[in-house]
Amino acid sequence: MSERVTDRSGWVALAGTYRHFPALAGNSSTDWLVIGGGFTGLAAARRLAELHPNDRIMLIDRKRLGQGASGRNSGFAVAREMPGPAEIRHQKDRAVYLANAAIHQAAGAEVKRLVSELGIDCDYDSGGYIFAVRERAKFQALEERARMINDLGGEARVLDHEALKARLGIGFYNHGLWLGGGNALLQPAKFAKGLIDTLPPQIECFENTEALRIESAAGGGVVVHLPDGQVKARRVIVGLNAFMPRLGLKRDRVFPISLTASLTRPLTEEEENAIRKAAPWGGLCPVEGGATVRLTADRRILMRNTAEYEPDGISEAMLAKRKAWHEMGLRHRFPFLGKDAIEFTWSGHMAASRNWTFVFEQVSPGLYAAGCYNGAGVARGTLLGRLMAEHASGERSPLVETALGLDKPSWVPTGSLFTWIAKVRLAHELHQARSEH
Ligand SMILES: Cc1cc2nc3c(=O)[nH]c(=O)nc-3n(C[C@H](O)[C@H](O)[C@H](O)COP(=O)(O)OP(=O)(O)OC[C@H]3O[C@@H](n4cnc5c(N)ncnc54)[C@H](O)[C@@H]3O)c2cc1C
């Protein structure tokens, strides 16, 4: 992945002023070093401070805290995944779904707890969100999915064209499934900024401080090399998500996917009338390659309809093309929006694994990693960062045990073979889902 992503997230731009932290230079030693200042790293550092009030805790990020994927995502805080047809029909897949459900629900609850306890103003909306399509064939087993969720104590409701139109204010979608039960929407950069603003003072934060290499230290502990010095830590927690492979971690398990999104200016009074002043909503597509759309609390529209394997990042020229795709998606849904409604366009990296599972493990003595949430890291990262701090501290709990016991990401080839497979696969998914762009 190159450094070509220079675009700025609309969420970040609208979140207000961020605290600045210095870069770290020279040689230091610490009890704990957390690498990566996204949801995972922020949660890990916070929990370490609670568990070890007298320890030295350092947190570094190669750019700005909270402004990587954590400040660039679509803001769906997932507490209940929608089961797929296999999870409905096959006992083995259902067992995996159920095993993961405990983590998902705890993750959704953790976001809610932090927002409330820390008083974070991030437009948190616990009203759930909607999976919706135009083409019925793109939503397999719609009713069975709703039934399974409700049977498991969740909240789901099938919506037809009229119900969708009444709720969303647009007639684009024909079949939908509302999913509540802890699922929430938020302004992700405001959430991340709130977590940064409330970090305990014990945590020493450093920005523009890139970890270049991690190695075991002679005599115990871990040494992390920086551009201008090194840190020797008793223990290191890595919250690098899509950047893990770059530091040589999980290279044959985790891969980055580039997503791009746009946010419009606020709707005009006329446009508000056109959608009958619908309350804020979030819409996802049940098939890979479909679009994510939101009507935000501040009355803008978020559009994301690309997912690509571009390990070198998205250049400015590529971003301009993706923006045109977003404009197309907006035209399909909100034909009354004039040209030039988009105010921000940006890209970001999510991490994925072949079998849709996350990384949560001790990698080597003193080195721990959590990440790769397959596009659902707002809640999962927030929980698993905390759980990783507990695990690395030797704390045991049912949730830590559950996280350790789940399937690990499966093997993927590396190099040009993988590049070819991933590009073809993702391009195919985008093509298959074109009616849903
Ligand atoms: C456009 C988009 C839409 C998404 N939508 C959603 C959604 O709606 N819901 C959802 O749950 N998830 C979504 N995701 C995924 C979600 O953003 C991530 O799962 C989540 O941010 C992961 O948090 P994290 O802290 O593990 O990683 P990140 O947020 O990626 O943080 C990792 C941090 O590590 C830093 N870093 C990288 N390399 C180094 C290094 N060498 N040294 C030091 N620091 C380094 C980065 O600068 C970054 O700040 C989306 C992602 C994108 C890009």
Short mmCIF file of C-alpha atoms and ligand atoms in Angstrom, two decimals:
data_model
loop_
_atom_site.label_atom_id
_atom_site.label_comp_id
_atom_site.label_asym_id
_atom_site.label_seq_id
_atom_site.Cartn_x
_atom_site.Cartn_y
_atom_site.Cartn_z
CA MET A 1 0.00 0.00 0.00
CA SER A 2 1.47 3.32 -0.99
CA GLU A 3 1.07 6.74 0.58
CA ARG A 4 -1.05 7.99 -2.30
CA VAL A 5 -4.24 8.40 -0.28
CA THR A 6 -4.19 12.14 0.24
CA ASP A 7 -7.92 12.70 0.30
CA ARG A 8 -9.70 13.85 3.45
CA SER A 9 -12.65 12.10 4.99
CA GLY A 10 -15.80 14.23 5.08
CA TRP A 11 -16.57 12.80 8.50
CA VAL A 12 -13.18 13.99 9.79
CA ALA A 13 -13.61 17.42 8.22
CA LEU A 14 -16.99 17.79 9.94
CA ALA A 15 -15.97 16.40 13.33
CA GLY A 16 -14.35 19.58 14.65
CA THR A 17 -10.83 20.28 15.83
CA TYR A 18 -8.66 17.32 16.76
CA ARG A 19 -6.00 17.39 19.46
CA HIS A 20 -2.48 17.26 18.03
CA PHE A 21 0.19 15.01 19.45
CA PRO A 22 3.94 15.16 18.87
CA ALA A 23 6.00 12.69 16.86
CA LEU A 24 8.19 10.32 18.83
CA ALA A 25 11.92 10.48 18.26
CA GLY A 26 14.94 8.97 19.96
CA ASN A 27 15.05 5.81 22.07
CA SER A 28 12.51 5.09 24.79
CA SER A 29 11.37 2.22 26.89
CA THR A 30 7.88 1.54 28.10
CA ASP A 31 5.75 -1.09 29.76
CA TRP A 32 3.19 -1.05 26.98
CA LEU A 33 3.27 0.15 23.38
CA VAL A 34 0.09 0.24 21.32
CA ILE A 35 0.65 0.60 17.56
CA GLY A 36 -2.25 2.11 15.58
CA GLY A 37 -4.61 4.80 16.83
CA GLY A 38 -7.90 3.56 15.36
CA PHE A 39 -10.78 2.02 17.30
CA THR A 40 -8.71 -1.06 18.22
CA GLY A 41 -5.66 0.83 19.46
CA LEU A 42 -7.69 3.48 21.28
CA ALA A 43 -9.72 0.82 23.08
CA ALA A 44 -6.64 -1.22 23.95
CA ALA A 45 -4.81 1.81 25.37
CA ARG A 46 -7.83 2.89 27.42
CA ARG A 47 -8.22 -0.58 28.95
CA LEU A 48 -4.50 -0.86 29.70
CA ALA A 49 -4.70 2.39 31.64
CA GLU A 50 -7.59 1.00 33.69
CA LEU A 51 -5.74 -2.24 34.42
CA HIS A 52 -2.26 -0.77 35.02
CA PRO A 53 -2.58 2.72 36.49
CA ASN A 54 1.13 2.83 37.36
CA ASP A 55 2.54 1.53 34.07
CA ARG A 56 3.93 3.57 31.21
CA ILE A 57 1.63 3.27 28.18
CA MET A 58 2.52 4.71 24.77
CA LEU A 59 0.27 4.88 21.70
CA ILE A 60 1.70 5.67 18.26
CA ASP A 61 0.13 6.22 14.85
CA ARG A 62 1.91 6.74 11.57
CA LYS A 63 -0.54 9.56 10.75
CA ARG A 64 -3.22 11.19 12.90
CA LEU A 65 -5.04 9.35 15.67
CA GLY A 66 -8.51 8.27 14.63
CA GLN A 67 -8.21 9.49 11.05
CA GLY A 68 -7.43 6.22 9.30
CA ALA A 69 -10.27 3.81 8.48
CA SER A 70 -11.77 4.62 11.88
CA GLY A 71 -12.53 8.15 10.66
CA ARG A 72 -13.39 7.10 7.11
CA ASN A 73 -15.94 4.31 7.43
CA SER A 74 -19.69 4.41 6.87
CA GLY A 75 -20.58 4.43 10.56
CA PHE A 76 -22.59 1.20 10.87
CA ALA A 77 -21.97 -0.18 14.37
CA VAL A 78 -22.78 -3.86 13.90
CA ALA A 79 -24.20 -5.75 16.86
CA ARG A 80 -26.08 -8.39 14.89
CA GLU A 81 -24.91 -9.72 11.55
CA MET A 82 -27.53 -10.73 9.04
CA PRO A 83 -27.25 -14.52 8.57
CA GLY A 84 -26.53 -15.75 5.06
CA PRO A 85 -28.41 -18.58 3.34
CA ALA A 86 -25.72 -21.10 4.38
CA GLU A 87 -26.05 -20.08 8.03
CA ILE A 88 -29.80 -20.65 7.83
CA ARG A 89 -29.61 -24.00 6.08
CA HIS A 90 -26.48 -25.74 7.32
CA GLN A 91 -25.98 -26.74 10.93
CA LYS A 92 -22.20 -26.20 10.80
CA ASP A 93 -22.48 -22.66 9.43
CA ARG A 94 -25.22 -21.83 11.92
CA ALA A 95 -22.96 -22.95 14.77
CA VAL A 96 -20.23 -20.56 13.54
CA TYR A 97 -22.79 -17.74 13.27
CA LEU A 98 -23.92 -18.36 16.84
CA ALA A 99 -20.37 -18.51 18.17
CA ASN A 100 -19.65 -15.12 16.61
CA ALA A 101 -22.94 -13.63 17.78
CA ALA A 102 -21.72 -13.31 21.38
CA ILE A 103 -18.82 -11.12 20.23
CA HIS A 104 -21.00 -9.04 17.90
CA GLN A 105 -23.59 -8.30 20.56
CA ALA A 106 -20.95 -7.44 23.14
CA ALA A 107 -19.28 -5.21 20.53
CA GLY A 108 -22.47 -3.27 19.85
CA ALA A 109 -23.06 -2.91 23.59
CA GLU A 110 -19.47 -1.69 24.10
CA VAL A 111 -19.93 1.16 21.62
CA LYS A 112 -23.19 2.14 23.29
CA ARG A 113 -21.57 2.03 26.74
CA LEU A 114 -18.63 4.21 25.71
CA VAL A 115 -20.82 6.75 23.94
CA SER A 116 -22.98 7.04 27.03
CA GLU A 117 -20.32 6.86 29.78
CA LEU A 118 -17.88 9.20 28.05
CA GLY A 119 -20.64 11.51 26.83
CA ILE A 120 -19.48 11.33 23.21
CA ASP A 121 -21.57 13.40 20.84
CA CYS A 122 -21.41 11.30 17.65
CA ASP A 123 -25.01 11.23 16.38
CA TYR A 124 -25.38 7.75 17.87
CA ASP A 125 -28.68 6.28 16.67
CA SER A 126 -29.75 2.91 18.04
CA GLY A 127 -32.61 2.56 15.57
CA GLY A 128 -30.90 -0.15 13.50
CA TYR A 129 -30.45 -0.11 9.74
CA ILE A 130 -31.86 -1.66 6.59
CA PHE A 131 -30.58 -4.15 4.04
CA ALA A 132 -32.35 -3.39 0.78
CA VAL A 133 -32.29 -4.22 -2.95
CA ARG A 134 -34.07 -3.36 -6.15
CA GLU A 135 -33.93 -6.90 -7.56
CA ARG A 136 -35.57 -9.66 -5.55
CA ALA A 137 -33.03 -12.20 -6.84
CA LYS A 138 -30.33 -10.25 -5.01
CA PHE A 139 -31.93 -10.91 -1.63
CA GLN A 140 -31.99 -14.64 -1.16
CA ALA A 141 -33.86 -16.14 1.76
CA LEU A 142 -35.16 -12.77 2.89
CA GLU A 143 -38.01 -14.12 5.02
CA GLU A 144 -35.94 -16.98 6.44
CA ARG A 145 -33.26 -14.52 7.50
CA ALA A 146 -35.83 -12.40 9.33
CA ARG A 147 -37.26 -15.47 11.01
CA MET A 148 -33.87 -16.73 12.15
CA ILE A 149 -32.90 -13.34 13.62
CA ASN A 150 -36.19 -13.04 15.49
CA ASP A 151 -35.96 -16.65 16.70
CA LEU A 152 -32.55 -15.84 18.17
CA GLY A 153 -33.91 -12.91 20.14
CA GLY A 154 -32.97 -10.20 17.66
CA GLU A 155 -35.25 -7.76 15.90
CA ALA A 156 -35.90 -7.96 12.16
CA ARG A 157 -38.76 -6.92 9.92
CA VAL A 158 -39.32 -7.49 6.20
CA LEU A 159 -40.15 -4.31 4.29
CA ASP A 160 -41.83 -4.11 0.88
CA HIS A 161 -41.52 -1.30 -1.66
CA GLU A 162 -44.17 0.87 -0.03
CA ALA A 163 -42.76 0.44 3.47
CA LEU A 164 -39.27 1.23 2.22
CA LYS A 165 -40.50 4.30 0.39
CA ALA A 166 -42.32 5.53 3.48
CA ARG A 167 -39.26 5.03 5.70
CA LEU A 168 -36.49 6.17 3.35
CA GLY A 169 -38.34 8.82 1.37
CA ILE A 170 -37.14 7.33 -1.96
CA GLY A 171 -38.64 4.71 -4.25
CA PHE A 172 -35.40 3.04 -5.38
CA TYR A 173 -35.64 -0.11 -3.30
CA ASN A 174 -38.19 -2.91 -3.60
CA HIS A 175 -37.26 -5.46 -0.94
CA GLY A 176 -35.72 -4.84 2.44
CA LEU A 177 -35.00 -6.13 5.90
CA TRP A 178 -34.79 -3.83 8.89
CA LEU A 179 -32.34 -5.06 11.51
CA GLY A 180 -32.48 -3.61 15.01
CA GLY A 181 -31.47 -5.39 18.20
CA GLY A 182 -28.43 -3.29 19.03
CA ASN A 183 -27.39 -2.30 15.51
CA ALA A 184 -26.67 1.42 15.41
CA LEU A 185 -25.48 4.27 13.22
CA LEU A 186 -22.99 6.95 14.20
CA GLN A 187 -20.69 9.62 12.85
CA PRO A 188 -17.47 7.58 12.96
CA ALA A 189 -14.97 10.44 13.11
CA LYS A 190 -16.90 12.09 15.93
CA PHE A 191 -16.89 8.77 17.79
CA ALA A 192 -13.13 8.34 17.25
CA LYS A 193 -12.46 11.96 18.21
CA GLY A 194 -14.55 11.53 21.37
CA LEU A 195 -12.48 8.48 22.29
CA ILE A 196 -9.27 10.47 21.75
CA ASP A 197 -10.50 13.49 23.71
CA THR A 198 -11.33 11.31 26.72
CA LEU A 199 -8.17 9.17 26.78
CA PRO A 200 -6.75 8.96 30.31
CA PRO A 201 -3.76 11.36 30.67
CA GLN A 202 -1.56 8.42 31.60
CA ILE A 203 -1.51 7.41 27.92
CA GLU A 204 1.30 9.12 26.00
CA CYS A 205 0.14 9.66 22.42
CA PHE A 206 2.37 10.22 19.41
CA GLU A 207 1.32 10.96 15.83
CA ASN A 208 3.26 10.89 12.56
CA THR A 209 5.26 8.09 14.13
CA GLU A 210 5.46 5.05 11.91
CA ALA A 211 6.47 1.65 13.20
CA LEU A 212 8.88 0.34 10.58
CA ARG A 213 9.89 -3.01 12.03
CA ILE A 214 8.98 -5.13 15.05
CA GLU A 215 11.38 -7.65 16.55
CA SER A 216 11.89 -9.58 19.75
CA ALA A 217 14.35 -7.91 22.12
CA ALA A 218 17.32 -9.81 23.46
CA GLY A 219 16.48 -10.65 27.06
CA GLY A 220 12.70 -10.31 26.60
CA GLY A 221 10.25 -7.73 25.40
CA VAL A 222 9.81 -6.27 21.95
CA VAL A 223 11.70 -3.60 20.03
CA VAL A 224 9.81 -1.40 17.59
CA HIS A 225 11.89 0.55 15.13
CA LEU A 226 10.75 4.04 14.15
CA PRO A 227 12.11 6.37 11.45
CA ASP A 228 13.97 8.27 14.11
CA GLY A 229 14.69 5.95 17.01
CA GLN A 230 13.19 2.90 18.65
CA VAL A 231 10.94 1.86 21.51
CA LYS A 232 11.65 -1.08 23.74
CA ALA A 233 8.42 -2.34 25.27
CA ARG A 234 7.61 -5.08 27.71
CA ARG A 235 4.51 -5.78 25.64
CA VAL A 236 3.16 -4.50 22.34
CA ILE A 237 -0.42 -4.51 21.09
CA VAL A 238 -0.88 -4.05 17.37
CA GLY A 239 -4.09 -2.41 16.10
CA LEU A 240 -3.05 -2.02 12.48
CA ASN A 241 -5.97 -3.67 10.72
CA ALA A 242 -5.32 -3.52 6.94
CA PHE A 243 -1.70 -2.49 7.58
CA MET A 244 -0.74 -5.64 9.47
CA PRO A 245 0.82 -7.34 6.43
CA ARG A 246 3.00 -4.32 5.80
CA LEU A 247 4.73 -4.95 9.10
CA GLY A 248 5.09 -8.62 8.23
CA LEU A 249 2.10 -9.72 10.33
CA LYS A 250 -0.51 -12.14 8.97
CA ARG A 251 0.65 -11.60 5.39
CA ASP A 252 -0.87 -14.89 4.24
CA ARG A 253 -4.13 -14.34 6.14
CA VAL A 254 -5.15 -10.69 5.89
CA PHE A 255 -5.50 -8.46 2.84
CA PRO A 256 -6.54 -4.84 2.32
CA ILE A 257 -9.59 -3.75 0.35
CA SER A 258 -9.88 -0.15 -0.81
CA LEU A 259 -13.25 1.51 -0.37
CA THR A 260 -14.21 4.99 -1.52
CA ALA A 261 -17.07 7.11 -0.26
CA SER A 262 -18.64 10.51 -0.88
CA LEU A 263 -20.67 12.81 1.31
CA THR A 264 -22.94 15.49 -0.13
CA ARG A 265 -23.57 18.99 1.13
CA PRO A 266 -26.67 19.26 3.40
CA LEU A 267 -29.97 18.86 1.56
CA THR A 268 -31.88 21.97 0.59
CA GLU A 269 -35.44 22.59 1.78
CA GLU A 270 -36.72 21.47 -1.63
CA GLU A 271 -34.71 18.25 -1.48
CA GLU A 272 -35.93 17.63 2.07
CA ASN A 273 -39.48 17.90 0.78
CA ALA A 274 -38.66 15.45 -2.03
CA ILE A 275 -37.75 12.80 0.56
CA ARG A 276 -40.62 13.88 2.79
CA LYS A 277 -38.20 14.88 5.54
CA ALA A 278 -37.33 11.24 6.23
CA ALA A 279 -35.58 10.55 9.53
CA PRO A 280 -31.88 9.60 9.22
CA TRP A 281 -31.30 6.07 7.93
CA GLY A 282 -28.62 3.64 6.87
CA GLY A 283 -28.95 1.25 3.95
CA LEU A 284 -26.74 -1.74 3.15
CA CYS A 285 -26.84 -4.23 0.32
CA PRO A 286 -27.07 -7.96 1.12
CA VAL A 287 -24.81 -8.90 -1.82
CA GLU A 288 -21.13 -8.18 -2.07
CA GLY A 289 -20.41 -5.27 -4.36
CA GLY A 290 -23.67 -3.44 -3.65
CA ALA A 291 -23.93 0.11 -2.33
CA THR A 292 -23.96 1.55 1.17
CA VAL A 293 -26.07 4.68 1.54
CA ARG A 294 -26.93 6.90 4.49
CA LEU A 295 -29.09 9.89 5.17
CA THR A 296 -27.09 11.40 8.00
CA ALA A 297 -28.17 13.22 11.12
CA ASP A 298 -26.83 16.46 9.63
CA ARG A 299 -28.97 15.90 6.52
CA ARG A 300 -26.30 14.84 4.04
CA ILE A 301 -26.17 11.71 1.92
CA LEU A 302 -23.30 9.26 2.14
CA MET A 303 -22.67 7.06 -0.89
CA ARG A 304 -20.24 4.16 -1.13
CA ASN A 305 -20.42 1.78 -4.08
CA THR A 306 -16.88 0.57 -4.75
CA ALA A 307 -14.70 -2.13 -3.20
CA GLU A 308 -11.44 -2.91 -4.93
CA TYR A 309 -8.15 -4.64 -4.48
CA GLU A 310 -5.74 -1.75 -4.91
CA PRO A 311 -2.89 -2.47 -2.51
CA ASP A 312 -1.03 0.61 -3.77
CA GLY A 313 -3.91 2.81 -2.69
CA ILE A 314 -6.32 5.01 -4.64
CA SER A 315 -4.69 7.85 -6.58
CA GLU A 316 -6.30 11.26 -7.06
CA ALA A 317 -7.21 10.33 -10.65
CA MET A 318 -8.80 7.07 -9.53
CA LEU A 319 -10.65 8.92 -6.81
CA ALA A 320 -12.16 11.30 -9.38
CA LYS A 321 -13.53 8.27 -11.29
CA ARG A 322 -14.94 6.74 -8.13
CA LYS A 323 -16.65 10.04 -7.39
CA ALA A 324 -18.39 9.77 -10.76
CA TRP A 325 -19.66 6.32 -9.69
CA HIS A 326 -20.96 7.81 -6.47
CA GLU A 327 -22.73 10.52 -8.50
CA MET A 328 -24.35 7.78 -10.55
CA GLY A 329 -25.53 5.99 -7.40
CA LEU A 330 -26.96 9.25 -6.09
CA ARG A 331 -28.73 9.94 -9.41
CA HIS A 332 -30.38 6.52 -9.26
CA ARG A 333 -31.73 7.12 -5.77
CA PHE A 334 -32.10 10.88 -5.46
CA PRO A 335 -32.76 12.09 -9.05
CA PHE A 336 -33.71 15.53 -7.76
CA LEU A 337 -30.18 16.17 -6.45
CA GLY A 338 -28.47 18.65 -8.70
CA LYS A 339 -24.98 18.23 -10.11
CA ASP A 340 -22.07 18.99 -7.79
CA ALA A 341 -23.95 17.91 -4.67
CA ILE A 342 -20.91 15.99 -3.45
CA GLU A 343 -18.76 17.93 -1.02
CA PHE A 344 -16.23 15.28 0.08
CA THR A 345 -14.82 12.14 -1.52
CA TRP A 346 -12.25 9.91 0.14
CA SER A 347 -10.85 6.41 0.23
CA GLY A 348 -9.78 4.10 3.01
CA HIS A 349 -8.56 0.58 3.63
CA MET A 350 -10.55 -2.11 5.33
CA ALA A 351 -9.01 -5.48 6.12
CA ALA A 352 -10.49 -8.77 5.00
CA SER A 353 -9.82 -12.47 5.39
CA ARG A 354 -10.98 -15.28 3.14
CA ASN A 355 -13.25 -16.87 5.73
CA TRP A 356 -14.55 -13.58 7.18
CA THR A 357 -12.95 -14.06 10.58
CA PHE A 358 -10.80 -11.64 12.56
CA VAL A 359 -7.31 -11.76 14.06
CA PHE A 360 -7.15 -11.95 17.86
CA GLU A 361 -4.01 -13.61 19.11
CA GLN A 362 -0.59 -13.49 20.67
CA VAL A 363 1.72 -13.45 17.68
CA SER A 364 5.02 -14.01 19.49
CA PRO A 365 6.32 -13.46 23.04
CA GLY A 366 5.15 -10.01 24.15
CA LEU A 367 3.45 -9.22 20.82
CA TYR A 368 -0.35 -9.24 20.45
CA ALA A 369 -2.57 -8.37 17.48
CA ALA A 370 -6.26 -7.68 16.94
CA GLY A 371 -7.81 -6.61 13.66
CA CYS A 372 -9.20 -7.64 10.28
CA TYR A 373 -12.87 -7.12 10.95
CA ASN A 374 -14.07 -7.58 7.37
CA GLY A 375 -15.76 -4.21 7.17
CA ALA A 376 -17.37 -4.32 10.59
CA GLY A 377 -14.67 -2.88 12.84
CA VAL A 378 -16.49 0.09 14.34
CA ALA A 379 -17.98 -2.10 17.04
CA ARG A 380 -15.69 -5.12 16.77
CA GLY A 381 -12.49 -3.07 16.91
CA THR A 382 -13.83 -1.16 19.91
CA LEU A 383 -14.52 -4.40 21.77
CA LEU A 384 -11.56 -6.48 20.62
CA GLY A 385 -9.08 -3.72 21.43
CA ARG A 386 -10.34 -3.81 24.99
CA LEU A 387 -10.32 -7.61 25.11
CA MET A 388 -6.80 -7.71 23.71
CA ALA A 389 -5.58 -5.42 26.50
CA GLU A 390 -7.16 -7.85 28.96
CA HIS A 391 -5.69 -10.91 27.27
CA ALA A 392 -2.20 -9.37 27.10
CA SER A 393 -2.54 -8.53 30.81
CA GLY A 394 -3.35 -12.14 31.65
CA GLU A 395 -7.00 -11.34 32.49
CA ARG A 396 -9.49 -14.08 31.73
CA SER A 397 -13.17 -13.60 30.92
CA PRO A 398 -15.79 -15.52 28.94
CA LEU A 399 -15.54 -12.95 26.12
CA VAL A 400 -11.75 -13.21 25.92
CA GLU A 401 -12.06 -17.00 25.81
CA THR A 402 -14.73 -16.77 23.11
CA ALA A 403 -12.62 -14.43 21.00
CA LEU A 404 -9.60 -16.73 21.35
CA GLY A 405 -11.66 -19.78 20.48
CA LEU A 406 -13.21 -18.59 17.21
CA ASP A 407 -11.86 -19.73 13.84
CA LYS A 408 -8.73 -17.91 12.69
CA PRO A 409 -8.39 -16.29 9.25
CA SER A 410 -7.59 -18.93 6.67
CA TRP A 411 -4.62 -18.98 4.32
CA VAL A 412 -4.47 -16.81 1.23
CA PRO A 413 -1.72 -16.86 -1.39
CA THR A 414 0.53 -13.83 -1.54
CA GLY A 415 2.09 -12.09 -4.53
CA SER A 416 0.86 -11.67 -8.07
CA LEU A 417 -1.39 -14.75 -8.02
CA PHE A 418 -3.39 -13.24 -5.18
CA THR A 419 -3.48 -9.82 -6.84
CA TRP A 420 -4.98 -11.39 -9.94
CA ILE A 421 -7.56 -13.46 -8.02
CA ALA A 422 -8.61 -10.55 -5.80
CA LYS A 423 -8.96 -8.03 -8.63
CA VAL A 424 -11.01 -10.41 -10.76
CA ARG A 425 -13.20 -11.49 -7.84
CA LEU A 426 -13.98 -7.97 -6.65
CA ALA A 427 -14.57 -6.69 -10.19
CA HIS A 428 -16.95 -9.62 -10.72
CA GLU A 429 -18.84 -8.82 -7.51
CA LEU A 430 -19.21 -5.17 -8.52
CA HIS A 431 -20.52 -6.24 -11.91
CA GLN A 432 -22.96 -8.77 -10.45
CA ALA A 433 -24.32 -6.11 -8.09
CA ARG A 434 -24.65 -3.39 -10.75
CA SER A 435 -28.43 -3.14 -10.36
CA GLU A 436 -27.74 -2.19 -6.75
CA HIS A 437 -25.34 0.67 -7.43
C1 LIG B 1 -14.90 3.49 3.45
C2 LIG B 1 -15.01 2.49 4.58
C3 LIG B 1 -16.27 2.16 5.06
C4 LIG B 1 -16.39 1.30 6.15
N1 LIG B 1 -17.61 1.13 6.71
C5 LIG B 1 -17.72 0.47 7.90
C6 LIG B 1 -18.95 0.47 8.62
O1 LIG B 1 -19.94 1.08 8.23
N2 LIG B 1 -19.00 -0.22 9.78
C7 LIG B 1 -17.92 -0.88 10.29
O2 LIG B 1 -18.04 -1.49 11.35
N3 LIG B 1 -16.72 -0.86 9.65
C8 LIG B 1 -16.60 -0.19 8.48
N4 LIG B 1 -15.38 -0.11 7.86
C9 LIG B 1 -14.22 -0.78 8.49
C10 LIG B 1 -13.73 -0.04 9.72
O3 LIG B 1 -13.42 1.29 9.39
C11 LIG B 1 -12.51 -0.73 10.29
O4 LIG B 1 -12.82 -2.10 10.53
C12 LIG B 1 -12.06 -0.10 11.58
O5 LIG B 1 -11.74 1.25 11.40
C13 LIG B 1 -10.85 -0.86 12.12
O6 LIG B 1 -10.31 -0.13 13.20
P1 LIG B 1 -8.79 -0.39 13.57
O7 LIG B 1 -8.46 0.49 14.71
O8 LIG B 1 -8.54 -1.83 13.75
O9 LIG B 1 -7.97 0.03 12.26
P2 LIG B 1 -7.79 1.46 11.59
O10 LIG B 1 -8.91 2.35 11.83
O11 LIG B 1 -7.39 1.16 10.18
O12 LIG B 1 -6.54 2.04 12.38
C14 LIG B 1 -5.23 1.56 12.14
C15 LIG B 1 -4.30 2.72 12.42
O13 LIG B 1 -2.97 2.26 12.28
C16 LIG B 1 -2.20 3.30 11.74
N5 LIG B 1 -1.00 2.70 11.15
C17 LIG B 1 -0.90 2.00 10.01
N6 LIG B 1 0.37 1.58 9.82
C18 LIG B 1 1.08 2.02 10.88
C19 LIG B 1 2.43 1.91 11.27
N7 LIG B 1 3.32 1.23 10.53
N8 LIG B 1 2.84 2.49 12.41
C20 LIG B 1 1.96 3.19 13.19
N9 LIG B 1 0.64 3.32 12.87
C21 LIG B 1 0.21 2.74 11.73
C22 LIG B 1 -3.12 3.95 10.72
O14 LIG B 1 -2.71 5.28 10.44
C23 LIG B 1 -4.47 3.88 11.43
O15 LIG B 1 -4.78 5.06 12.15
C24 LIG B 1 -15.22 0.69 6.73
C25 LIG B 1 -13.96 1.00 6.22
C26 LIG B 1 -13.84 1.89 5.16
C27 LIG B 1 -12.46 2.22 4.64
#
